[in-house]
Amino acid sequence: MAERKRPRRTRERILETSLALFNRFGEPNITTAHIADEMNISPGNLYYHFSNKDEIIGELYAALEARLDPLFTAPRARPADVEDLWFLLHLLFEQMWAYRFFYRDLIELTSRNRRIAARFAQLTHKGESTVIELCRGMTAAGTMQANDREIAAIARNVVIVATYWMSYQRTTHPPTVGAAHDDPATLRLDRAAFQVLALIAPFAVDDARALIERLGERYL
């Protein structure tokens, strides 16, 4: 007999439902009443698990952080290459998309919650340090030509583009009236990856530069 799946607890369902609603309609547009109504539970039942919406957001951010933190590593046993950066971007944007509400409303959320703001600043710094490591590895391997000052600037720009791409895309290609915030017609995360790779391209040489150009053609 097949083992029966454990029913999801109400707390888990609240987080799943909140994430789906925040992603689809934007966090500022969703209240705890909306979440309870979507789940067909009473507001009191929701408040038994979370005293307010900020507690839900805090737990969702912790889950996002747990997914992103392990990605920020550079290879140790061999020199880094462009494919390492491409793979990092692929995984990074995949997880960012899963929690896209956070990046779309980043300024508002971090201004309301100083603890999340501090933790996100640390995570961002770790991501920037990882890009620096990757670029230094590529420079040491001869697939990239850049000094430390240039590498630091590249890493900072990579973080800026990756962090704010969704806000940029939402501003320049807003959803139509009545459409959800994750309308597929407005999504260009593939273009975001290309924009990041384009920051590296001027410093890449030979096969590394050719690979970036091929990846760019695929994304576009």
mmCIF file of C-alpha atoms in Angstrom:
data_model
loop_
_atom_site.group_PDB
_atom_site.id
_atom_site.type_symbol
_atom_site.label_atom_id
_atom_site.label_comp_id
_atom_site.label_asym_id
_atom_site.label_seq_id
_atom_site.Cartn_x
_atom_site.Cartn_y
_atom_site.Cartn_z
ATOM 1 C CA MET A 1 0.000 0.000 0.000
ATOM 2 C CA ALA A 2 1.352 3.423 -0.947
ATOM 3 C CA GLU A 3 2.278 5.651 1.946
ATOM 4 C CA ARG A 4 -0.225 8.461 2.447
ATOM 5 C CA LYS A 5 1.156 11.982 2.222
ATOM 6 C CA ARG A 6 1.125 13.928 5.465
ATOM 7 C CA PRO A 7 -1.542 16.642 5.315
ATOM 8 C CA ARG A 8 -0.035 20.101 5.159
ATOM 9 C CA ARG A 9 -0.348 22.001 8.386
ATOM 10 C CA THR A 10 -2.328 25.234 8.449
ATOM 11 C CA ARG A 11 0.860 27.233 9.059
ATOM 12 C CA GLU A 12 2.455 25.794 5.904
ATOM 13 C CA ARG A 13 -0.692 26.497 3.904
ATOM 14 C CA ILE A 14 -0.759 30.100 5.099
ATOM 15 C CA LEU A 15 2.806 30.612 3.879
ATOM 16 C CA GLU A 16 2.130 28.926 0.526
ATOM 17 C CA THR A 17 -1.056 30.905 -0.032
ATOM 18 C CA SER A 18 0.549 34.196 1.015
ATOM 19 C CA LEU A 19 3.477 33.654 -1.329
ATOM 20 C CA ALA A 20 1.159 32.898 -4.244
ATOM 21 C CA LEU A 21 -1.010 35.963 -3.582
ATOM 22 C CA PHE A 22 1.946 38.294 -2.983
ATOM 23 C CA ASN A 23 3.577 37.121 -6.205
ATOM 24 C CA ARG A 24 0.414 37.415 -8.244
ATOM 25 C CA PHE A 25 -1.024 40.699 -7.001
ATOM 26 C CA GLY A 26 1.819 42.430 -5.151
ATOM 27 C CA GLU A 27 2.371 42.376 -1.378
ATOM 28 C CA PRO A 28 0.929 45.868 -0.719
ATOM 29 C CA ASN A 29 -2.378 44.803 -2.313
ATOM 30 C CA ILE A 30 -2.875 41.735 -0.106
ATOM 31 C CA THR A 31 -4.117 41.764 3.482
ATOM 32 C CA THR A 32 -4.400 38.983 6.034
ATOM 33 C CA ALA A 33 -8.150 39.032 5.323
ATOM 34 C CA HIS A 34 -7.437 38.231 1.671
ATOM 35 C CA ILE A 35 -5.189 35.352 2.711
ATOM 36 C CA ALA A 36 -7.751 33.910 5.135
ATOM 37 C CA ASP A 37 -10.512 34.264 2.543
ATOM 38 C CA GLU A 38 -8.409 32.517 -0.122
ATOM 39 C CA MET A 39 -7.820 29.632 2.293
ATOM 40 C CA ASN A 40 -11.442 29.580 3.461
ATOM 41 C CA ILE A 41 -10.384 29.898 7.091
ATOM 42 C CA SER A 42 -11.303 32.475 9.712
ATOM 43 C CA PRO A 43 -9.002 35.456 10.367
ATOM 44 C CA GLY A 44 -8.736 34.185 13.937
ATOM 45 C CA ASN A 45 -7.313 30.901 12.694
ATOM 46 C CA LEU A 46 -4.694 32.787 10.687
ATOM 47 C CA TYR A 47 -3.809 35.024 13.654
ATOM 48 C CA TYR A 48 -3.301 31.921 15.799
ATOM 49 C CA HIS A 49 -0.263 31.164 13.613
ATOM 50 C CA PHE A 50 0.867 34.675 12.610
ATOM 51 C CA SER A 51 0.014 37.809 14.578
ATOM 52 C CA ASN A 52 0.313 40.071 11.502
ATOM 53 C CA LYS A 53 1.327 40.168 7.851
ATOM 54 C CA ASP A 54 4.896 41.235 8.630
ATOM 55 C CA GLU A 55 5.466 37.948 10.471
ATOM 56 C CA ILE A 56 4.401 36.078 7.336
ATOM 57 C CA ILE A 57 6.746 38.201 5.222
ATOM 58 C CA GLY A 58 9.591 37.564 7.670
ATOM 59 C CA GLU A 59 9.183 33.812 7.380
ATOM 60 C CA LEU A 60 8.934 33.949 3.601
ATOM 61 C CA TYR A 61 12.113 36.014 3.468
ATOM 62 C CA ALA A 62 13.894 33.468 5.681
ATOM 63 C CA ALA A 63 12.899 30.752 3.197
ATOM 64 C CA LEU A 64 14.206 32.839 0.298
ATOM 65 C CA GLU A 65 17.468 33.495 2.108
ATOM 66 C CA ALA A 66 17.884 29.778 2.808
ATOM 67 C CA ARG A 67 17.572 29.093 -0.930
ATOM 68 C CA LEU A 68 19.939 31.844 -2.076
ATOM 69 C CA ASP A 69 22.720 31.599 0.482
ATOM 70 C CA PRO A 70 24.100 28.205 -0.692
ATOM 71 C CA LEU A 71 24.329 29.506 -4.278
ATOM 72 C CA PHE A 72 26.962 32.096 -3.407
ATOM 73 C CA THR A 73 30.054 29.936 -3.708
ATOM 74 C CA ALA A 74 32.954 29.856 -6.159
ATOM 75 C CA PRO A 75 34.735 26.652 -7.277
ATOM 76 C CA ARG A 76 37.714 25.711 -5.117
ATOM 77 C CA ALA A 77 39.335 22.831 -6.961
ATOM 78 C CA ARG A 78 39.661 24.559 -10.346
ATOM 79 C CA PRO A 79 39.693 28.031 -11.937
ATOM 80 C CA ALA A 80 36.311 29.700 -12.378
ATOM 81 C CA ASP A 81 34.932 30.208 -15.881
ATOM 82 C CA VAL A 82 32.020 31.901 -17.635
ATOM 83 C CA GLU A 83 29.859 28.814 -17.280
ATOM 84 C CA ASP A 84 30.133 29.088 -13.491
ATOM 85 C CA LEU A 85 28.687 32.591 -13.669
ATOM 86 C CA TRP A 86 26.009 31.490 -16.137
ATOM 87 C CA PHE A 87 25.012 28.600 -13.850
ATOM 88 C CA LEU A 88 24.897 30.919 -10.837
ATOM 89 C CA LEU A 89 22.643 33.350 -12.714
ATOM 90 C CA HIS A 90 20.360 30.554 -13.855
ATOM 91 C CA LEU A 91 19.843 29.287 -10.304
ATOM 92 C CA LEU A 92 19.710 32.768 -8.814
ATOM 93 C CA PHE A 93 16.980 34.114 -11.083
ATOM 94 C CA GLU A 94 15.025 30.883 -10.702
ATOM 95 C CA GLN A 95 14.843 31.358 -6.931
ATOM 96 C CA MET A 96 14.251 35.099 -7.216
ATOM 97 C CA TRP A 97 11.312 34.377 -9.515
ATOM 98 C CA ALA A 98 9.837 31.990 -6.958
ATOM 99 C CA TYR A 99 9.813 34.874 -4.440
ATOM 100 C CA ARG A 100 9.382 37.691 -6.926
ATOM 101 C CA PHE A 101 7.131 39.796 -4.690
ATOM 102 C CA PHE A 102 10.125 40.584 -2.481
ATOM 103 C CA TYR A 103 12.180 42.057 -5.316
ATOM 104 C CA ARG A 104 9.271 43.943 -6.851
ATOM 105 C CA ASP A 105 8.506 45.679 -3.547
ATOM 106 C CA LEU A 106 12.040 45.601 -2.147
ATOM 107 C CA ILE A 107 12.293 49.234 -1.034
ATOM 108 C CA GLU A 108 8.952 49.232 0.750
ATOM 109 C CA LEU A 109 9.529 45.899 2.478
ATOM 110 C CA THR A 110 13.039 46.696 3.700
ATOM 111 C CA SER A 111 12.025 50.173 4.864
ATOM 112 C CA ARG A 112 9.266 48.618 6.993
ATOM 113 C CA ASN A 113 11.396 45.855 8.480
ATOM 114 C CA ARG A 114 14.898 46.774 9.652
ATOM 115 C CA ARG A 115 15.774 43.171 10.475
ATOM 116 C CA ILE A 116 15.016 41.995 6.941
ATOM 117 C CA ALA A 117 16.889 45.027 5.577
ATOM 118 C CA ALA A 118 20.014 44.106 7.569
ATOM 119 C CA ARG A 119 19.852 40.444 6.587
ATOM 120 C CA PHE A 120 19.313 41.296 2.940
ATOM 121 C CA ALA A 121 22.294 43.675 3.012
ATOM 122 C CA GLN A 122 24.466 40.829 4.315
ATOM 123 C CA LEU A 123 23.172 38.456 1.654
ATOM 124 C CA THR A 124 23.803 41.048 -1.044
ATOM 125 C CA HIS A 125 27.356 41.540 0.192
ATOM 126 C CA LYS A 126 27.935 37.780 0.038
ATOM 127 C CA GLY A 127 26.646 37.706 -3.544
ATOM 128 C CA GLU A 128 28.944 40.570 -4.502
ATOM 129 C CA SER A 129 31.928 38.800 -2.898
ATOM 130 C CA THR A 130 31.097 35.650 -4.845
ATOM 131 C CA VAL A 131 31.118 37.538 -8.159
ATOM 132 C CA ILE A 132 34.488 39.042 -7.199
ATOM 133 C CA GLU A 133 35.830 35.543 -6.520
ATOM 134 C CA LEU A 134 34.535 34.266 -9.859
ATOM 135 C CA CYS A 135 36.057 37.202 -11.756
ATOM 136 C CA ARG A 136 39.396 36.837 -9.995
ATOM 137 C CA GLY A 137 39.396 33.153 -10.851
ATOM 138 C CA MET A 138 38.700 33.923 -14.493
ATOM 139 C CA THR A 139 41.439 36.550 -14.497
ATOM 140 C CA ALA A 140 43.911 34.113 -12.988
ATOM 141 C CA ALA A 141 42.952 31.531 -15.618
ATOM 142 C CA GLY A 142 43.498 34.049 -18.423
ATOM 143 C CA THR A 143 39.888 34.061 -19.626
ATOM 144 C CA MET A 144 39.294 37.576 -18.344
ATOM 145 C CA GLN A 145 41.438 40.707 -18.203
ATOM 146 C CA ALA A 146 40.549 43.082 -15.370
ATOM 147 C CA ASN A 147 42.260 44.647 -12.391
ATOM 148 C CA ASP A 148 40.907 44.618 -8.838
ATOM 149 C CA ARG A 149 39.215 48.005 -9.180
ATOM 150 C CA GLU A 150 37.448 46.931 -12.356
ATOM 151 C CA ILE A 151 36.406 43.614 -10.826
ATOM 152 C CA ALA A 152 34.928 45.395 -7.802
ATOM 153 C CA ALA A 153 32.915 47.677 -10.096
ATOM 154 C CA ILE A 154 31.729 44.718 -12.200
ATOM 155 C CA ALA A 155 30.592 42.840 -9.094
ATOM 156 C CA ARG A 156 28.681 45.842 -7.764
ATOM 157 C CA ASN A 157 26.967 46.345 -11.125
ATOM 158 C CA VAL A 158 26.092 42.656 -11.345
ATOM 159 C CA VAL A 159 24.362 42.852 -7.966
ATOM 160 C CA ILE A 160 22.516 46.045 -8.922
ATOM 161 C CA VAL A 161 21.202 44.622 -12.202
ATOM 162 C CA ALA A 162 20.214 41.282 -10.658
ATOM 163 C CA THR A 163 18.515 42.846 -7.642
ATOM 164 C CA TYR A 164 16.502 45.519 -9.408
ATOM 165 C CA TRP A 165 15.744 43.881 -12.746
ATOM 166 C CA MET A 166 12.209 42.918 -11.780
ATOM 167 C CA SER A 167 11.425 46.453 -10.605
ATOM 168 C CA TYR A 168 12.864 47.820 -13.827
ATOM 169 C CA GLN A 169 10.869 45.388 -15.941
ATOM 170 C CA ARG A 170 7.683 46.099 -14.042
ATOM 171 C CA THR A 171 8.178 49.845 -14.515
ATOM 172 C CA THR A 172 9.001 49.710 -18.220
ATOM 173 C CA HIS A 173 6.516 46.939 -19.075
ATOM 174 C CA PRO A 174 3.670 47.267 -16.559
ATOM 175 C CA PRO A 175 0.875 44.674 -16.657
ATOM 176 C CA THR A 176 -2.318 45.689 -18.368
ATOM 177 C CA VAL A 177 -5.219 46.889 -16.247
ATOM 178 C CA GLY A 178 -6.674 43.960 -14.349
ATOM 179 C CA ALA A 179 -3.774 41.629 -15.210
ATOM 180 C CA ALA A 180 -1.789 39.821 -12.566
ATOM 181 C CA HIS A 181 1.710 41.034 -11.739
ATOM 182 C CA ASP A 182 3.208 37.850 -13.138
ATOM 183 C CA ASP A 183 1.662 38.188 -16.564
ATOM 184 C CA PRO A 184 4.030 36.130 -18.780
ATOM 185 C CA ALA A 185 4.043 38.878 -21.405
ATOM 186 C CA THR A 186 5.884 41.175 -19.002
ATOM 187 C CA LEU A 187 8.574 38.708 -17.889
ATOM 188 C CA ARG A 188 12.101 38.859 -19.282
ATOM 189 C CA LEU A 189 14.326 37.091 -16.786
ATOM 190 C CA ASP A 190 16.259 35.627 -19.710
ATOM 191 C CA ARG A 191 17.074 39.178 -20.735
ATOM 192 C CA ALA A 192 18.190 39.887 -17.158
ATOM 193 C CA ALA A 193 20.756 37.093 -17.356
ATOM 194 C CA PHE A 194 22.015 38.482 -20.641
ATOM 195 C CA GLN A 195 22.330 41.985 -19.153
ATOM 196 C CA VAL A 196 24.493 40.588 -16.362
ATOM 197 C CA LEU A 197 26.676 38.635 -18.771
ATOM 198 C CA ALA A 198 27.026 41.791 -20.877
ATOM 199 C CA LEU A 199 28.781 43.420 -17.915
ATOM 200 C CA ILE A 200 31.449 40.717 -18.089
ATOM 201 C CA ALA A 201 31.761 40.546 -21.879
ATOM 202 C CA PRO A 202 34.113 43.547 -22.415
ATOM 203 C CA PHE A 203 36.630 41.958 -20.065
ATOM 204 C CA ALA A 204 36.355 38.378 -21.341
ATOM 205 C CA VAL A 205 38.818 37.102 -23.927
ATOM 206 C CA ASP A 206 38.927 34.412 -26.608
ATOM 207 C CA ASP A 207 36.661 31.428 -25.915
ATOM 208 C CA ALA A 208 35.080 33.073 -22.871
ATOM 209 C CA ARG A 209 34.003 36.095 -24.927
ATOM 210 C CA ALA A 210 32.678 33.834 -27.684
ATOM 211 C CA LEU A 211 30.671 31.829 -25.143
ATOM 212 C CA ILE A 212 29.064 34.972 -23.736
ATOM 213 C CA GLU A 213 28.096 36.047 -27.250
ATOM 214 C CA ARG A 214 26.536 32.642 -27.964
ATOM 215 C CA LEU A 215 24.612 32.726 -24.690
ATOM 216 C CA GLY A 216 23.462 36.241 -25.514
ATOM 217 C CA GLU A 217 22.083 35.097 -28.848
ATOM 218 C CA ARG A 218 20.181 32.344 -27.061
ATOM 219 C CA TYR A 219 18.675 34.722 -24.517
ATOM 220 C CA LEU A 220 17.684 37.321 -27.086
#
